mmCIF file of C-alpha atoms in Angstrom:
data_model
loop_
_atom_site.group_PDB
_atom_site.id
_atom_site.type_symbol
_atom_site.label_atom_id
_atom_site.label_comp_id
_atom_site.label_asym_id
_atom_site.label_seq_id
_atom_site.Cartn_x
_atom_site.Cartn_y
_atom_site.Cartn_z
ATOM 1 C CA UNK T 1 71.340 83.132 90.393
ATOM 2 C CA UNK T 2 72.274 82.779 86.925
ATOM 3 C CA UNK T 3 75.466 82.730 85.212
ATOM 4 C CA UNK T 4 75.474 86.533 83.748
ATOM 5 C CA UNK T 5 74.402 87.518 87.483
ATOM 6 C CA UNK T 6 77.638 85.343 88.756
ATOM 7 C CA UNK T 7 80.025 86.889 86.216
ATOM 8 C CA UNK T 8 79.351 90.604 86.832
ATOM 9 C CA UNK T 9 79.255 90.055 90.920
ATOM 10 C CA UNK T 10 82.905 88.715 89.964
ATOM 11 C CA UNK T 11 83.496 91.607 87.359
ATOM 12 C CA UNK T 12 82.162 93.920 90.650
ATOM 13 C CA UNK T 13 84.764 92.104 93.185
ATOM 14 C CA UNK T 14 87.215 92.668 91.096
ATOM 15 C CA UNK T 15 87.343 96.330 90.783
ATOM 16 C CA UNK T 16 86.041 96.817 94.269
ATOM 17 C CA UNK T 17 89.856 95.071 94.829
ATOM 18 C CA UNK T 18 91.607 97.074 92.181
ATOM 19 C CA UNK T 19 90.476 100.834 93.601
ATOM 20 C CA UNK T 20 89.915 99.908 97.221
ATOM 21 C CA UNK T 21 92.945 101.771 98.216
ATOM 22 C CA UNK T 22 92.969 104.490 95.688
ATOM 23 C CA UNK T 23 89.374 105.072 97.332
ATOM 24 C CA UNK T 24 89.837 104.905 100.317
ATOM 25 C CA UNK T 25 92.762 107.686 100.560
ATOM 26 C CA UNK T 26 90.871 109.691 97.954
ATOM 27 C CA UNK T 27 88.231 110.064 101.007
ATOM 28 C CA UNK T 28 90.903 110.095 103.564
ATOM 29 C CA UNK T 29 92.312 112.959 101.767
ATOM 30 C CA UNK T 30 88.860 114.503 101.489
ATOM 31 C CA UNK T 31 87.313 113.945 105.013
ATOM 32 C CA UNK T 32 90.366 114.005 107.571
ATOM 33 C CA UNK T 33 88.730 110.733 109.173
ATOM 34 C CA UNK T 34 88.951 107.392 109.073
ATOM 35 C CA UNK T 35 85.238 106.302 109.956
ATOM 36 C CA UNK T 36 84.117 108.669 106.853
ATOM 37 C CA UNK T 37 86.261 107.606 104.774
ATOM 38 C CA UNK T 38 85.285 103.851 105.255
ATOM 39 C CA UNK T 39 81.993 105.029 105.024
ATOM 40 C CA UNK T 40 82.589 107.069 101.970
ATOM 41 C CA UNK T 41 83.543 104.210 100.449
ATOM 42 C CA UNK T 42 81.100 101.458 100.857
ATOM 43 C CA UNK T 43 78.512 104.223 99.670
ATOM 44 C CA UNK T 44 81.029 104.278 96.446
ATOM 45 C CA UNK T 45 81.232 100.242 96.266
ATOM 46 C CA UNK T 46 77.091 100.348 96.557
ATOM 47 C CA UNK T 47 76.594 102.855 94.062
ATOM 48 C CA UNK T 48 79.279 100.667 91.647
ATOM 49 C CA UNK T 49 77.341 98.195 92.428
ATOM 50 C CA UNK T 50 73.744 99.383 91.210
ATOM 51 C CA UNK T 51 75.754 101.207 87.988
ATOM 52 C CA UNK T 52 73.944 99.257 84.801
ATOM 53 C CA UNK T 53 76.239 100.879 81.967
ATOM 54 C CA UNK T 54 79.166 99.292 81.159
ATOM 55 C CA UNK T 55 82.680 101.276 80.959
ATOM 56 C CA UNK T 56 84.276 102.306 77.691
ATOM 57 C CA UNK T 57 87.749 101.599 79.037
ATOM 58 C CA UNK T 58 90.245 101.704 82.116
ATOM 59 C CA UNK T 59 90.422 105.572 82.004
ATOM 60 C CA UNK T 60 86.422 106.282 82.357
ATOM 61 C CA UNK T 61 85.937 103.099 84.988
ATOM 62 C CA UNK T 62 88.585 105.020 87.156
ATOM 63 C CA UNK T 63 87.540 108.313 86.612
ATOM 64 C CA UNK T 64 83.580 107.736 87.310
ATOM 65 C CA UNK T 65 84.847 106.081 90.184
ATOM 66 C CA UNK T 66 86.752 109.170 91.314
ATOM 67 C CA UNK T 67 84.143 111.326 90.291
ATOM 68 C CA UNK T 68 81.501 108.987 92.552
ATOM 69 C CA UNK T 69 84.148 109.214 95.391
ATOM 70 C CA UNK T 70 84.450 113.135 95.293
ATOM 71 C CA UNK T 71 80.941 113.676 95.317
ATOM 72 C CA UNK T 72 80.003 111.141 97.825
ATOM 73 C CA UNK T 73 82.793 113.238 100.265
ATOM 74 C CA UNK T 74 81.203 116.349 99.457
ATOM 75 C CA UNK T 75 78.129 114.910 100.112
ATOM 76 C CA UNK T 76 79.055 113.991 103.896
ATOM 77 C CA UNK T 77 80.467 117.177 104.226
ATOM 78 C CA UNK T 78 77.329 118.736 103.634
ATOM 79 C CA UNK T 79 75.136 116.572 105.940
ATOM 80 C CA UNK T 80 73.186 118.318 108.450
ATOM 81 C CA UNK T 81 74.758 115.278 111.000
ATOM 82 C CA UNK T 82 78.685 116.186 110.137
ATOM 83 C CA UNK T 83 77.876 119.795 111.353
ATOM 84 C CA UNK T 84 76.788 118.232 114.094
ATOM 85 C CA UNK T 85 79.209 115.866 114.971
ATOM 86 C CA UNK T 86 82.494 116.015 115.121
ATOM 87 C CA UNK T 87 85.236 112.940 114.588
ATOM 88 C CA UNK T 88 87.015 111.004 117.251
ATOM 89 C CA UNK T 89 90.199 110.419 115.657
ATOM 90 C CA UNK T 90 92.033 111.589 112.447
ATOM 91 C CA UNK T 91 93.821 108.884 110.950
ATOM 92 C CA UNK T 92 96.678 108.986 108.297
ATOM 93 C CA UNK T 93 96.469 107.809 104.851
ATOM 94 C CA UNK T 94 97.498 104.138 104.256
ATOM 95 C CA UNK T 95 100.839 104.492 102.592
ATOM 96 C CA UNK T 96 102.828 101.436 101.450
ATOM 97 C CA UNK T 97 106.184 103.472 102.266
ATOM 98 C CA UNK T 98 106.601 104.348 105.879
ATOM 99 C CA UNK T 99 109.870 106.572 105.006
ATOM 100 C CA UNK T 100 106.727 108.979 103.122
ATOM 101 C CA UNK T 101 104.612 109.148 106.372
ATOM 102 C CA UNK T 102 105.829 112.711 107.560
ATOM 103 C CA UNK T 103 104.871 114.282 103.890
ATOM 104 C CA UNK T 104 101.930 112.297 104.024
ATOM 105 C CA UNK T 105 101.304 113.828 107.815
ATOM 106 C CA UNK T 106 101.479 117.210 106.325
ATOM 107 C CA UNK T 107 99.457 116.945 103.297
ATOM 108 C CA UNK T 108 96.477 115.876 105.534
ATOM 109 C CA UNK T 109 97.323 119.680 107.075
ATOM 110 C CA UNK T 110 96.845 121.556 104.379
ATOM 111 C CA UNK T 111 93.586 122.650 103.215
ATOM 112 C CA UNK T 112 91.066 120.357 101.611
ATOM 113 C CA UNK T 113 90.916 121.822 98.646
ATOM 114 C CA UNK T 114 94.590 121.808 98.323
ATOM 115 C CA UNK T 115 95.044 117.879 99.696
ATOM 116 C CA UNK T 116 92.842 117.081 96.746
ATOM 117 C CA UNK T 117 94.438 118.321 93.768
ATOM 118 C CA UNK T 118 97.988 117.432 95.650
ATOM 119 C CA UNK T 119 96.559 113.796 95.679
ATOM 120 C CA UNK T 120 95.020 113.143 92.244
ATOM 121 C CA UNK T 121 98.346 114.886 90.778
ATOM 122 C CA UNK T 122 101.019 113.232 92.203
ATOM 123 C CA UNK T 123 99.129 110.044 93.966
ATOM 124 C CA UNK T 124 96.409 109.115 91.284
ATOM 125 C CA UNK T 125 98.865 110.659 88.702
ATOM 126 C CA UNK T 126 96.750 113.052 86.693
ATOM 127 C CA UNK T 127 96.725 116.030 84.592
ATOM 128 C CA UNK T 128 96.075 119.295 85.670
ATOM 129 C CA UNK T 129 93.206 119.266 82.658
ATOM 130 C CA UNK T 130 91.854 116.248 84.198
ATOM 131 C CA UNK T 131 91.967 117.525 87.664
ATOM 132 C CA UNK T 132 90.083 120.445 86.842
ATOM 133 C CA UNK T 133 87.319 118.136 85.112
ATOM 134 C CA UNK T 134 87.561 115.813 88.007
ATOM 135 C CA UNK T 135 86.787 118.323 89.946
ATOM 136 C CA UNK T 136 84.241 120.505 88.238
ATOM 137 C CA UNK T 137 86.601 123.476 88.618
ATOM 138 C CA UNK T 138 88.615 125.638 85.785
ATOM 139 C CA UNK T 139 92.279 124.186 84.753
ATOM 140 C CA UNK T 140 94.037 127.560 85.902
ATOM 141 C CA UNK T 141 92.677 127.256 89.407
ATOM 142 C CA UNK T 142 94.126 123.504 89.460
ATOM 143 C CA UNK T 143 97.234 124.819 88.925
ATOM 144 C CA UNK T 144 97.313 127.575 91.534
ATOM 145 C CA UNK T 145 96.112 125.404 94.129
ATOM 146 C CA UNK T 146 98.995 123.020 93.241
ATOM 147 C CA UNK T 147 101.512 126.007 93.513
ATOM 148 C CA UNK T 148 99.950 127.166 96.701
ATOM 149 C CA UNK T 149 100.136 123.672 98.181
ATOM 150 C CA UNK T 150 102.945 123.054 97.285
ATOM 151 C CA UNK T 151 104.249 126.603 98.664
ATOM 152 C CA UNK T 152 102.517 125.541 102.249
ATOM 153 C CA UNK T 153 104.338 122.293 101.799
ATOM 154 C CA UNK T 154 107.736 123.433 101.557
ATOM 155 C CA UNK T 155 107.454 126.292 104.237
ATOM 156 C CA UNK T 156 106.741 123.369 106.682
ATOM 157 C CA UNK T 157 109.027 121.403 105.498
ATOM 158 C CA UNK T 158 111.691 123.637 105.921
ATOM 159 C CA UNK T 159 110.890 125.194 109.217
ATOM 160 C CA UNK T 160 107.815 124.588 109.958
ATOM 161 C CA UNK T 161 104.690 127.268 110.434
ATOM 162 C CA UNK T 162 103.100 127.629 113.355
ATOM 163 C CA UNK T 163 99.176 127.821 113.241
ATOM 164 C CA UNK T 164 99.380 131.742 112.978
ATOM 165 C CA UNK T 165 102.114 132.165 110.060
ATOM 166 C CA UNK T 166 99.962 129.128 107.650
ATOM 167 C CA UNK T 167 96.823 131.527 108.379
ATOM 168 C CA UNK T 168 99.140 134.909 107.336
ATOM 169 C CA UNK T 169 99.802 132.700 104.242
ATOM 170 C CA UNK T 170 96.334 131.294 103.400
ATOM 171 C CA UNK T 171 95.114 135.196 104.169
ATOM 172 C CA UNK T 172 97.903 136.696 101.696
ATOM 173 C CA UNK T 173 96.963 134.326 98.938
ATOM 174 C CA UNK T 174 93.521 135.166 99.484
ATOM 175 C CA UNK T 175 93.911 138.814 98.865
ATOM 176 C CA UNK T 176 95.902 138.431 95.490
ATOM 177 C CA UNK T 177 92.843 135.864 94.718
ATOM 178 C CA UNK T 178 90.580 138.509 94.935
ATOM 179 C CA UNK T 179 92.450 141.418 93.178
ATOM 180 C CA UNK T 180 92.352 139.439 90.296
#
C-alpha cells in the first residue's frame, strides 16, 4: 500500500468520525429505524469511500454527504424489500442531552417530510435556501413544512393529539395545499 493510499484511508477515517453522528440521525430521522439507519449509513461511508474528487471546502464535504445520506434513505424507502418488510423496533435518535429526549420522541412522530426539514434546520443548522436545495424541493415549501411542523409540534406539546385530531390537522393543511 503506498503512502498516498495510507494518507487518504486516514483522510477517509477521519470524516467517517466527524459526520458519523450527524449521519446516522439524518437516517434515523428519515427511516424511523435503527437497523436502516445503520445500514443507511455504511452504504454512505462506502460510497465516501469510492468518491475520487476532492472537496472544495467544509460546506460542500458536508453537504454531498447529506445529499448522499438523503438519497440513500429514499432509496431504501423505495426498495421492493421495505414494502415488504416491516421493522422490529423504532429506536430514538442518539441525543447527547437526555433532558431533549421527549421533543426528540415527538419529532420522530411527525411526518417524514416534516422530521427532515425540522432536523437539517435546527439540528444540522441550515438555511431554509439550503434546505430546499438539500432537498431538491422549492424554498417556500421548506418553509411551510417548518411552520406546519412546528404547528404539530406545539399542539402535542401542549396537550397532546390523539391519532384522530393530528390526521384532522394533516387533512386541513392538505386542503389549503391544494387550493393554492
Amino acid at each position: 500500500m503506498g503512502s498516498l493510499e495510507v494518507g487518504r484511508n486516514e483522510h477517509l477515517a477521519i470524516l467517517v468520525n466527524k459526520y458519523a453522528d450527524m449521519v446516522l440521525r439524518l437516517a434515523l430521522t428519515h427511516l424511523g429505524n435503527l437497523a436502516d439507519a445503520q445500514d443507511v449509513c455504511q452504504e454512505v461511508y462506502i460510497k465516501l469511500f469510492r468518491h475520487q474528487r476532492p472537496f472544495s471546502d467544509v460546506e460542500h464535504e458536508k453537504a454531498w454527504i447529506i445529499r448522499v445520506t438523503i438519497n440513500t434513505c429514499r432509496d431504501v424507502i423505495r426498495s421492493p424489500w421495505k414494502r415488504w418488510f416491516s421493522p422490529l423496533e423504532v429506536a430514538p435518535l442518539p441525543d447527547n442531552h437526555p433532558e431533549s429526549m421527549e421533543i426528540v420522541s415527538l419529532v420522530l412522530t411527525l411526518p417524514r417530510k416534516y422530521r427532515m426539514v425540522i432536523h437539517l434546520y435546527y439540528y444540522e443548522g441550515y438555511k431554509t435556501s439550503e434546505i430546499a436545495e438539500l432537498l431538491n424541493i422549492n424554498e417556500n415549501t421548506v418553509r411551510t413544512q417548518l411552520k406546519r411542523a412546528k404547528e404539530l409540534l406545539k399542539a402535542k406539546i401542549i396537550g397532546g393529539f390523539d391519532d384522530d385530531d393530528e390526521n384532522k390537522v394533516c387533512e386541513r393543511n392538505e386542503r389549503n395545499k391544494s387550493r393554492r
